[in-house]
mmCIF file of C-alpha atoms and ligand atoms in Angstrom:
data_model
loop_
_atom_site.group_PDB
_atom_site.id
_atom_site.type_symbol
_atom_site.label_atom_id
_atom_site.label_comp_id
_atom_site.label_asym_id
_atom_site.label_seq_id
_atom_site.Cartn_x
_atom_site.Cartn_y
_atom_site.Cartn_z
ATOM 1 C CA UNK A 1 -18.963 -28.376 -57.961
ATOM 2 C CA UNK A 2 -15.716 -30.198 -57.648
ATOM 3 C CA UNK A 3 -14.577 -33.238 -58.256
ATOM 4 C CA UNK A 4 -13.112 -35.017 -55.072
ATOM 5 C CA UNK A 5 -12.083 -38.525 -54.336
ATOM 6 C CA UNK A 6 -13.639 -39.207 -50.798
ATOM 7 C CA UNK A 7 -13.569 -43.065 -50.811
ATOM 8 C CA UNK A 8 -9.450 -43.183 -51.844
ATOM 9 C CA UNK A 9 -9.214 -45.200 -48.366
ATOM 10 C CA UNK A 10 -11.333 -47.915 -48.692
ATOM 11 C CA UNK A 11 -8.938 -51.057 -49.675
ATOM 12 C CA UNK A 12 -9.060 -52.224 -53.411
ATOM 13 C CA UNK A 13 -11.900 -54.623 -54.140
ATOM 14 C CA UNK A 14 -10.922 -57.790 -56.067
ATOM 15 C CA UNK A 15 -13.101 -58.323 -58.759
ATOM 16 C CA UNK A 16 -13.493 -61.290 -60.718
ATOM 17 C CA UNK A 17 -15.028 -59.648 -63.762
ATOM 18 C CA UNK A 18 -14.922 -62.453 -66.355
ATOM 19 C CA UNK A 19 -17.159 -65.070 -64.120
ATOM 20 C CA UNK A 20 -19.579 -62.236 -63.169
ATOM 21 C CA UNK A 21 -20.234 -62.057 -66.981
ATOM 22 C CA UNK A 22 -20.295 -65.863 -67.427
ATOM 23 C CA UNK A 23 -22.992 -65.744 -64.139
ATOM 24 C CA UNK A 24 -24.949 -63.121 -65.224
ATOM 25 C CA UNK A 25 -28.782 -63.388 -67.298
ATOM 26 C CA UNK A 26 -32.307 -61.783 -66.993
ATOM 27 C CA UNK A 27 -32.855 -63.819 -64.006
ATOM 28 C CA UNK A 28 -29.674 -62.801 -61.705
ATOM 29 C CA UNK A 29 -30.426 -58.764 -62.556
ATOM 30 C CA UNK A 30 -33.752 -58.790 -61.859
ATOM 31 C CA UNK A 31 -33.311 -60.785 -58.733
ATOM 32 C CA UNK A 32 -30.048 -58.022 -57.818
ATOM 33 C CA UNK A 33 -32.274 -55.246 -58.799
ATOM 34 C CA UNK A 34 -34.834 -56.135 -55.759
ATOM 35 C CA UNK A 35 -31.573 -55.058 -53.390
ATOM 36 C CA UNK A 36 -32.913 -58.097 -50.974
ATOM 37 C CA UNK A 37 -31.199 -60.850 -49.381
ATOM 38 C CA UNK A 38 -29.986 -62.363 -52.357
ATOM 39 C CA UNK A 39 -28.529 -58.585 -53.305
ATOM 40 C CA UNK A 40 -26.783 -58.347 -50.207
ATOM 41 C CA UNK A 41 -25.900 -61.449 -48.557
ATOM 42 C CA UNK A 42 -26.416 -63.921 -51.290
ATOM 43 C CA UNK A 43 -23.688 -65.661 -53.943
ATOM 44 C CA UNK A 44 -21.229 -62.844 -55.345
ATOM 45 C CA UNK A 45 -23.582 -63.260 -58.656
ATOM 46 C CA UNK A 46 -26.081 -61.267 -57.557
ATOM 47 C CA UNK A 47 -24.081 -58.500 -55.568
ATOM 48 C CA UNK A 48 -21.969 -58.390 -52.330
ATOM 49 C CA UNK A 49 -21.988 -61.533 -51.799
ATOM 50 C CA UNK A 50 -22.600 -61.159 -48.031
ATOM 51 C CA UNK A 51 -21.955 -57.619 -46.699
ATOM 52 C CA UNK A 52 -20.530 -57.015 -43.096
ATOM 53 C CA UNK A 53 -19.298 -54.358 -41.193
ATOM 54 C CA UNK A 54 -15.740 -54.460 -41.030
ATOM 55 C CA UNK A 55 -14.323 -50.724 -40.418
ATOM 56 C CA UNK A 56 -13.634 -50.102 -43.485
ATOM 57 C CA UNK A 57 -15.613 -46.608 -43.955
ATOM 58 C CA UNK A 58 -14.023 -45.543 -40.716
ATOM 59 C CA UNK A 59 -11.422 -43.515 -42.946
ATOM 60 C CA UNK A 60 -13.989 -42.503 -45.685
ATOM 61 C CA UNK A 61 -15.731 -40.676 -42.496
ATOM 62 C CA UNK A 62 -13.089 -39.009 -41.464
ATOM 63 C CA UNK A 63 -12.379 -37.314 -44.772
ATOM 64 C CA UNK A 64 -16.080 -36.860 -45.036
ATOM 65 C CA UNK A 65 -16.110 -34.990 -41.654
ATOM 66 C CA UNK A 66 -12.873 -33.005 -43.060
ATOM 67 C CA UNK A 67 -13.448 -32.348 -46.311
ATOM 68 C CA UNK A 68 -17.032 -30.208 -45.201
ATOM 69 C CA UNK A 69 -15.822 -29.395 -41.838
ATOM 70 C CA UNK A 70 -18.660 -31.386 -39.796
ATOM 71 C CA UNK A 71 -19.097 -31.010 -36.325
ATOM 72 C CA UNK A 72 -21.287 -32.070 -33.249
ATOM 73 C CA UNK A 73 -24.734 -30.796 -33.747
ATOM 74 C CA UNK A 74 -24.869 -31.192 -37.813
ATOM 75 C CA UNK A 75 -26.972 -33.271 -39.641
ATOM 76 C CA UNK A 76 -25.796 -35.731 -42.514
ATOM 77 C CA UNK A 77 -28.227 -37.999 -44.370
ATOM 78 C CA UNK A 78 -26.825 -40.707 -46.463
ATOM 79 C CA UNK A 79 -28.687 -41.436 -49.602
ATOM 80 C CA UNK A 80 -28.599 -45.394 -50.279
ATOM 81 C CA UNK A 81 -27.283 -45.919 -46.886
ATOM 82 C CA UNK A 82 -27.509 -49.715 -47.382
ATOM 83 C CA UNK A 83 -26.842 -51.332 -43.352
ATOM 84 C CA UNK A 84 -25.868 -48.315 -42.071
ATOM 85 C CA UNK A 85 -22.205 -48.753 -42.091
ATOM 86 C CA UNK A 86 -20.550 -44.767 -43.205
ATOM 87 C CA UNK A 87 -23.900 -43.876 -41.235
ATOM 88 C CA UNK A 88 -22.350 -45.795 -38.278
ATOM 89 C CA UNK A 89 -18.936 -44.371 -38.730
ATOM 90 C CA UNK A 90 -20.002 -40.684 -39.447
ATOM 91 C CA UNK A 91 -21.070 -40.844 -35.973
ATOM 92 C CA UNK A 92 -18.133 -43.007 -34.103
ATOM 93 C CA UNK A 93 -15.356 -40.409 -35.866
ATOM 94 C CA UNK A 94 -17.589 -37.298 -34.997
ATOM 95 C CA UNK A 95 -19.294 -38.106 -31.814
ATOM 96 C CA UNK A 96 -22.403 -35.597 -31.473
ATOM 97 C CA UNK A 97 -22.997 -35.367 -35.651
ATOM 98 C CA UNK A 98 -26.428 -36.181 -36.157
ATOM 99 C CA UNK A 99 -25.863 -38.851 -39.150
ATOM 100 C CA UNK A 100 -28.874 -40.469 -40.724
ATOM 101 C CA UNK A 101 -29.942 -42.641 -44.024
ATOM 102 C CA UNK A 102 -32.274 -43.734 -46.776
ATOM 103 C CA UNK A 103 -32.359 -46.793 -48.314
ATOM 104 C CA UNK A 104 -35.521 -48.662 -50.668
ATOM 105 C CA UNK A 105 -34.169 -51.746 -49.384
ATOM 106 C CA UNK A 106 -36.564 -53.006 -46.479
ATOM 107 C CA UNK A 107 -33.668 -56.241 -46.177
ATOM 108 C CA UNK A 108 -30.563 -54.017 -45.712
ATOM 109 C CA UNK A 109 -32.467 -51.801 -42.847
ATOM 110 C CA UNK A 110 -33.620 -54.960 -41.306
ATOM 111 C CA UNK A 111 -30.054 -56.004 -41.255
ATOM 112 C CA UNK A 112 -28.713 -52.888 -40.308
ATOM 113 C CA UNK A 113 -25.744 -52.163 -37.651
ATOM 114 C CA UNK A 114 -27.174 -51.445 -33.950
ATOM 115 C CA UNK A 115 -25.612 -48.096 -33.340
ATOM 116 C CA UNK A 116 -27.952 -46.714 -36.239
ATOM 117 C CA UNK A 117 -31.241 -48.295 -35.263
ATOM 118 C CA UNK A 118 -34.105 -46.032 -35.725
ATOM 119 C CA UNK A 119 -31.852 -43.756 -37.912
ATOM 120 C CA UNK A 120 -32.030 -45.256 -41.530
ATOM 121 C CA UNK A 121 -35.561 -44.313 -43.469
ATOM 122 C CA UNK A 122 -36.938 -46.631 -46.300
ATOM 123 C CA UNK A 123 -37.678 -44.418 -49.192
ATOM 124 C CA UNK A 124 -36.399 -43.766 -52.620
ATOM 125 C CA UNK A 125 -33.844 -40.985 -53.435
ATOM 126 C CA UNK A 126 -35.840 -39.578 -56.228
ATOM 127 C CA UNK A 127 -38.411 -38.767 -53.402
ATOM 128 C CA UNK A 128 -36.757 -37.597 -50.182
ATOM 129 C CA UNK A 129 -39.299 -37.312 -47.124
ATOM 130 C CA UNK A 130 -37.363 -34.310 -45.448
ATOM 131 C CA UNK A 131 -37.955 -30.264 -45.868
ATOM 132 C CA UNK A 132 -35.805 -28.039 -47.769
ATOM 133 C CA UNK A 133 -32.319 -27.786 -46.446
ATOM 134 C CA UNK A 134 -32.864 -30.030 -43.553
ATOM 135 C CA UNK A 135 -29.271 -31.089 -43.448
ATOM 136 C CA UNK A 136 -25.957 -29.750 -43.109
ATOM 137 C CA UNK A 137 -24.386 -32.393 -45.863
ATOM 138 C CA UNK A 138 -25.783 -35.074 -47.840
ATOM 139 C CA UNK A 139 -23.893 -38.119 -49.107
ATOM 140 C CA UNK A 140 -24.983 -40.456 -52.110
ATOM 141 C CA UNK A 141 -22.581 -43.528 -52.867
ATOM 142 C CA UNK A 142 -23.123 -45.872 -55.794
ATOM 143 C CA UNK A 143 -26.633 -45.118 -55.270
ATOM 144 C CA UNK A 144 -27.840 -42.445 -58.271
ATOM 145 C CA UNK A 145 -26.785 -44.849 -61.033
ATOM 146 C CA UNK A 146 -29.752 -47.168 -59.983
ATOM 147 C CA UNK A 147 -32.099 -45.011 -61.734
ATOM 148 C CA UNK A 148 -32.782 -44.584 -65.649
ATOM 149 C CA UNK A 149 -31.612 -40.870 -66.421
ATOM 150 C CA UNK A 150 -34.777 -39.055 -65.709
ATOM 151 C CA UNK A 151 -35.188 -40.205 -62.220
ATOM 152 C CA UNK A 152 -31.149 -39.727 -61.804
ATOM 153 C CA UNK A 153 -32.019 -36.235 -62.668
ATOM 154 C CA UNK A 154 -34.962 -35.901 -60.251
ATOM 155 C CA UNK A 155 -32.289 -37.402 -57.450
ATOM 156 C CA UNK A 156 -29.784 -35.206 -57.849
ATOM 157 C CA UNK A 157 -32.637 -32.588 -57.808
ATOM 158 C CA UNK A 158 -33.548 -33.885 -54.067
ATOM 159 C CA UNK A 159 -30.414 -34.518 -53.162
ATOM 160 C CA UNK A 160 -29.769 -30.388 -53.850
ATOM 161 C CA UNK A 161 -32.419 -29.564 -52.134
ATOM 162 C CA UNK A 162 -32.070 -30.851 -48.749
ATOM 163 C CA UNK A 163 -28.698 -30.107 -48.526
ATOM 164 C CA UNK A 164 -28.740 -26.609 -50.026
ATOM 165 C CA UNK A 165 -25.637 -28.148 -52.486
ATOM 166 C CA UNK A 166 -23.295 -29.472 -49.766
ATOM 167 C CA UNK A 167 -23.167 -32.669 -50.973
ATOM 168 C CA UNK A 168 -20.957 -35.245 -52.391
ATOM 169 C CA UNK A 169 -22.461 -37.790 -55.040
ATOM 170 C CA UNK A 170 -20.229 -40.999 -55.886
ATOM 171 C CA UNK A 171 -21.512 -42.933 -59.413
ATOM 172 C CA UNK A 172 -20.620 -45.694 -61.675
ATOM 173 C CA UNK A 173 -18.714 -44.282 -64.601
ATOM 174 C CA UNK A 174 -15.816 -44.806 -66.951
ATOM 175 C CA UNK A 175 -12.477 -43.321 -68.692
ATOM 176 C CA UNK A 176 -12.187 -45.351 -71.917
ATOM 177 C CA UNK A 177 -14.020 -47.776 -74.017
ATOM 178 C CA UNK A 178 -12.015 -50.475 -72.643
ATOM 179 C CA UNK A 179 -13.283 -49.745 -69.110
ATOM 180 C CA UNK A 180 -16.582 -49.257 -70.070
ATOM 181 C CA UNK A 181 -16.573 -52.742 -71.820
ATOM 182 C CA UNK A 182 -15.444 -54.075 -67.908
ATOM 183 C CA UNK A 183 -18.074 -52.312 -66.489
ATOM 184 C CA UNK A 184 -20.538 -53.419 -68.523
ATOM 185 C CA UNK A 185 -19.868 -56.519 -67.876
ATOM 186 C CA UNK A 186 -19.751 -56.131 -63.987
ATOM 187 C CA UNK A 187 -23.086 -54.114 -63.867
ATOM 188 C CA UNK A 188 -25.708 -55.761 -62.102
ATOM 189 C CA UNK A 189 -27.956 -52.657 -61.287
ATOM 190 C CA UNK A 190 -26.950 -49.799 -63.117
ATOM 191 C CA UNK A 191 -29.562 -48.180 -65.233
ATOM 192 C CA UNK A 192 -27.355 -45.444 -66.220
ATOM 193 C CA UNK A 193 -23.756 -44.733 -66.646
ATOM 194 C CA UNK A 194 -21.477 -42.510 -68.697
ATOM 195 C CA UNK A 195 -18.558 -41.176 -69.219
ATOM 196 C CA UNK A 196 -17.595 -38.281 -66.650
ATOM 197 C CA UNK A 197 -18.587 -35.347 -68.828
ATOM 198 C CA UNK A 198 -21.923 -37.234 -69.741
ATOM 199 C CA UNK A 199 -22.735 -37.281 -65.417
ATOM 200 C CA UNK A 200 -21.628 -33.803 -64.926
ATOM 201 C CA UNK A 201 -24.397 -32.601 -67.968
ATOM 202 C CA UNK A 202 -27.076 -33.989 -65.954
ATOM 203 C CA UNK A 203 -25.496 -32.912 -62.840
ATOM 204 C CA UNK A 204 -25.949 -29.395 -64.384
ATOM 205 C CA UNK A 205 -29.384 -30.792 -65.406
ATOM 206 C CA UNK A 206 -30.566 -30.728 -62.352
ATOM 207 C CA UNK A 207 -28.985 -27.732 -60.384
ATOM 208 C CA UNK A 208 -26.605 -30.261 -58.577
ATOM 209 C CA UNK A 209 -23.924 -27.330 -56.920
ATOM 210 C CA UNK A 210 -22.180 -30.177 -54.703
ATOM 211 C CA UNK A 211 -18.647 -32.290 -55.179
ATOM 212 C CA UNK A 212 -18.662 -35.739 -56.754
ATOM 213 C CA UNK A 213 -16.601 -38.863 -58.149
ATOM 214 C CA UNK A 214 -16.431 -41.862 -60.055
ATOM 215 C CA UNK A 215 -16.599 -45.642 -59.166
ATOM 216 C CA UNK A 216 -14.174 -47.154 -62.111
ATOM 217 C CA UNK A 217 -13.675 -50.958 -62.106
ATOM 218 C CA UNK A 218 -10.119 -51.711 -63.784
HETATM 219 C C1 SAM B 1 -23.980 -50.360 -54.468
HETATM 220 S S1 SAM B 1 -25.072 -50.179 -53.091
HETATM 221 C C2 SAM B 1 -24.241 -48.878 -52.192
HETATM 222 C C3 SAM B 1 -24.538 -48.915 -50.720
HETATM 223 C C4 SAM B 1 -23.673 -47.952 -49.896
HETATM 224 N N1 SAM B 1 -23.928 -46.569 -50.263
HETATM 225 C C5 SAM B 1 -22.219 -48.290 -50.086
HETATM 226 O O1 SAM B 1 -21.539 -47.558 -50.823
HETATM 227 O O2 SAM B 1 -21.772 -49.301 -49.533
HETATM 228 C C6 SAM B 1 -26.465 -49.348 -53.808
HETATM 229 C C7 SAM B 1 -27.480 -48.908 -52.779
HETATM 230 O O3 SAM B 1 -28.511 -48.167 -53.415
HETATM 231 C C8 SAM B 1 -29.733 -48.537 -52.812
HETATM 232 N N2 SAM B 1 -30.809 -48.126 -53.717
HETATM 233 C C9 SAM B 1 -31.138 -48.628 -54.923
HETATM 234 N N3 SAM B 1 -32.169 -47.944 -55.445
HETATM 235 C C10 SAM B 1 -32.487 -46.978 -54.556
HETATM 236 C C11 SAM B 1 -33.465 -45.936 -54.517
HETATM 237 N N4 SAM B 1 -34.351 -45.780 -55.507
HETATM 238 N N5 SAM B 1 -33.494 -45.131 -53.449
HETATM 239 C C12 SAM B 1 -32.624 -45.288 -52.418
HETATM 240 N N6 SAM B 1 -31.686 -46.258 -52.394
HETATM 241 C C13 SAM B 1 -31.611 -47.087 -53.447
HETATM 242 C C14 SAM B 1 -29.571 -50.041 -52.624
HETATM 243 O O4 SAM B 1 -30.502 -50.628 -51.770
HETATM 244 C C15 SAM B 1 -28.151 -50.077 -52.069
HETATM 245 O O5 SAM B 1 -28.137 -49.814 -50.695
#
């Protein structure tokens, strides 16, 4: 396992932390947590805030396809692929990788970029409808923290085993108490979060062998 910052060129996101928390009740969470319309395209209270393909994983993709040496012919699933975009990408940057995704959320497939039609799966990570080692990489990005910690752990568990550990996991986490207390009140969807050494025990947990890092709001 190492830890490995594969999303350092995606452009800062502004955040306006203090009117998310103002926004936020039972209501906008449980409405976020359905990862429909609202989730995606909807006001910024209940999560994007209206999500479009812009490019902007172009660059994640090419470190992806550098960092594990991906070539035409390979097969990368995406876990909580969302529209498709890195699974778009993946596939303009390396043309000839087999890239596919998963996503629960029936609205982001529906809304998903052309190039990956027929690509993305709807499915949960915790239960991933592919053999053993039936890719050559598998990415998860601000995806795993959705669950509570069991399910995390089961995950992490699938996410090992169709990718035989070449992986790379991104999740919601946190240096300092101060951060945590801006996190917590950004969170929409988050079940679980800690601290980095907290994430890499149940990484270990569940036999997770592959590279990961931290989303960190500051
Ligand atoms: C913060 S978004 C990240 C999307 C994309 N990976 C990205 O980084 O832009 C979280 C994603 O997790 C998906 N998700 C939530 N629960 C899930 C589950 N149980 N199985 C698979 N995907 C899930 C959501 O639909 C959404 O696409």
């Amino acid at each position: 396992m190492a830890e490995v910052d594969l999303l350092r060129s995606l452009p800062h996101t502004t955040r306006d932390v203090q009117k998310r928390a103002a926004d936020k009740d039972e209501t906008v969470v449980a409405i976020a947590k359905q990862f429909g319309e609202m989730y995606w395209d909807g006001p910024r209270q209940y999560g994007y805030g209206g999500y479009r393909y812009d490019g902007r994983w172009r660059a994640v993709a090419r470190d992806i396809i550098a960092h594990f040496g991906l070539c035409p012919g390979m097969r990368v699933l995406d876990v909580g692929c969302g529209k498709g975009f890195l699974v778009k990408d993946l596939m303009l940057e390396c043309p000839g990788l087999e890239a596919f995704g998963l996503d629960i959320s029936l609205y982001a497939l529906m809304h998903c970029e052309k190039a990956v039609v027929g690509r993305l799966h709807l499915g949960s990570a915790d239960k991933l409808p592919f053999p053993d080692r039936s890719f050559d990489c598998a990415l998860s990005i601000n995806t795993v923290h959705n669950f509570p910690r069991p399910r995390a752990i089961q995950a992490m568990r699938e996410i090992q085993r169709v990718s035989g550990g070449r992986a790379f996991v991104q999740v919601d986490s946190y240096l300092t108490p101060e951060q945590k207390e801006i996190f917590e009140s950004w969170v929409l969807t988050a079940e679980f979060h800690d601290y980095p050494e907290g994430w890499l025990n149940l990484f270990r947990e569940s036999g997770y062998t592959g590279d990961y890092y931290w989303t960190i709001i500051d």
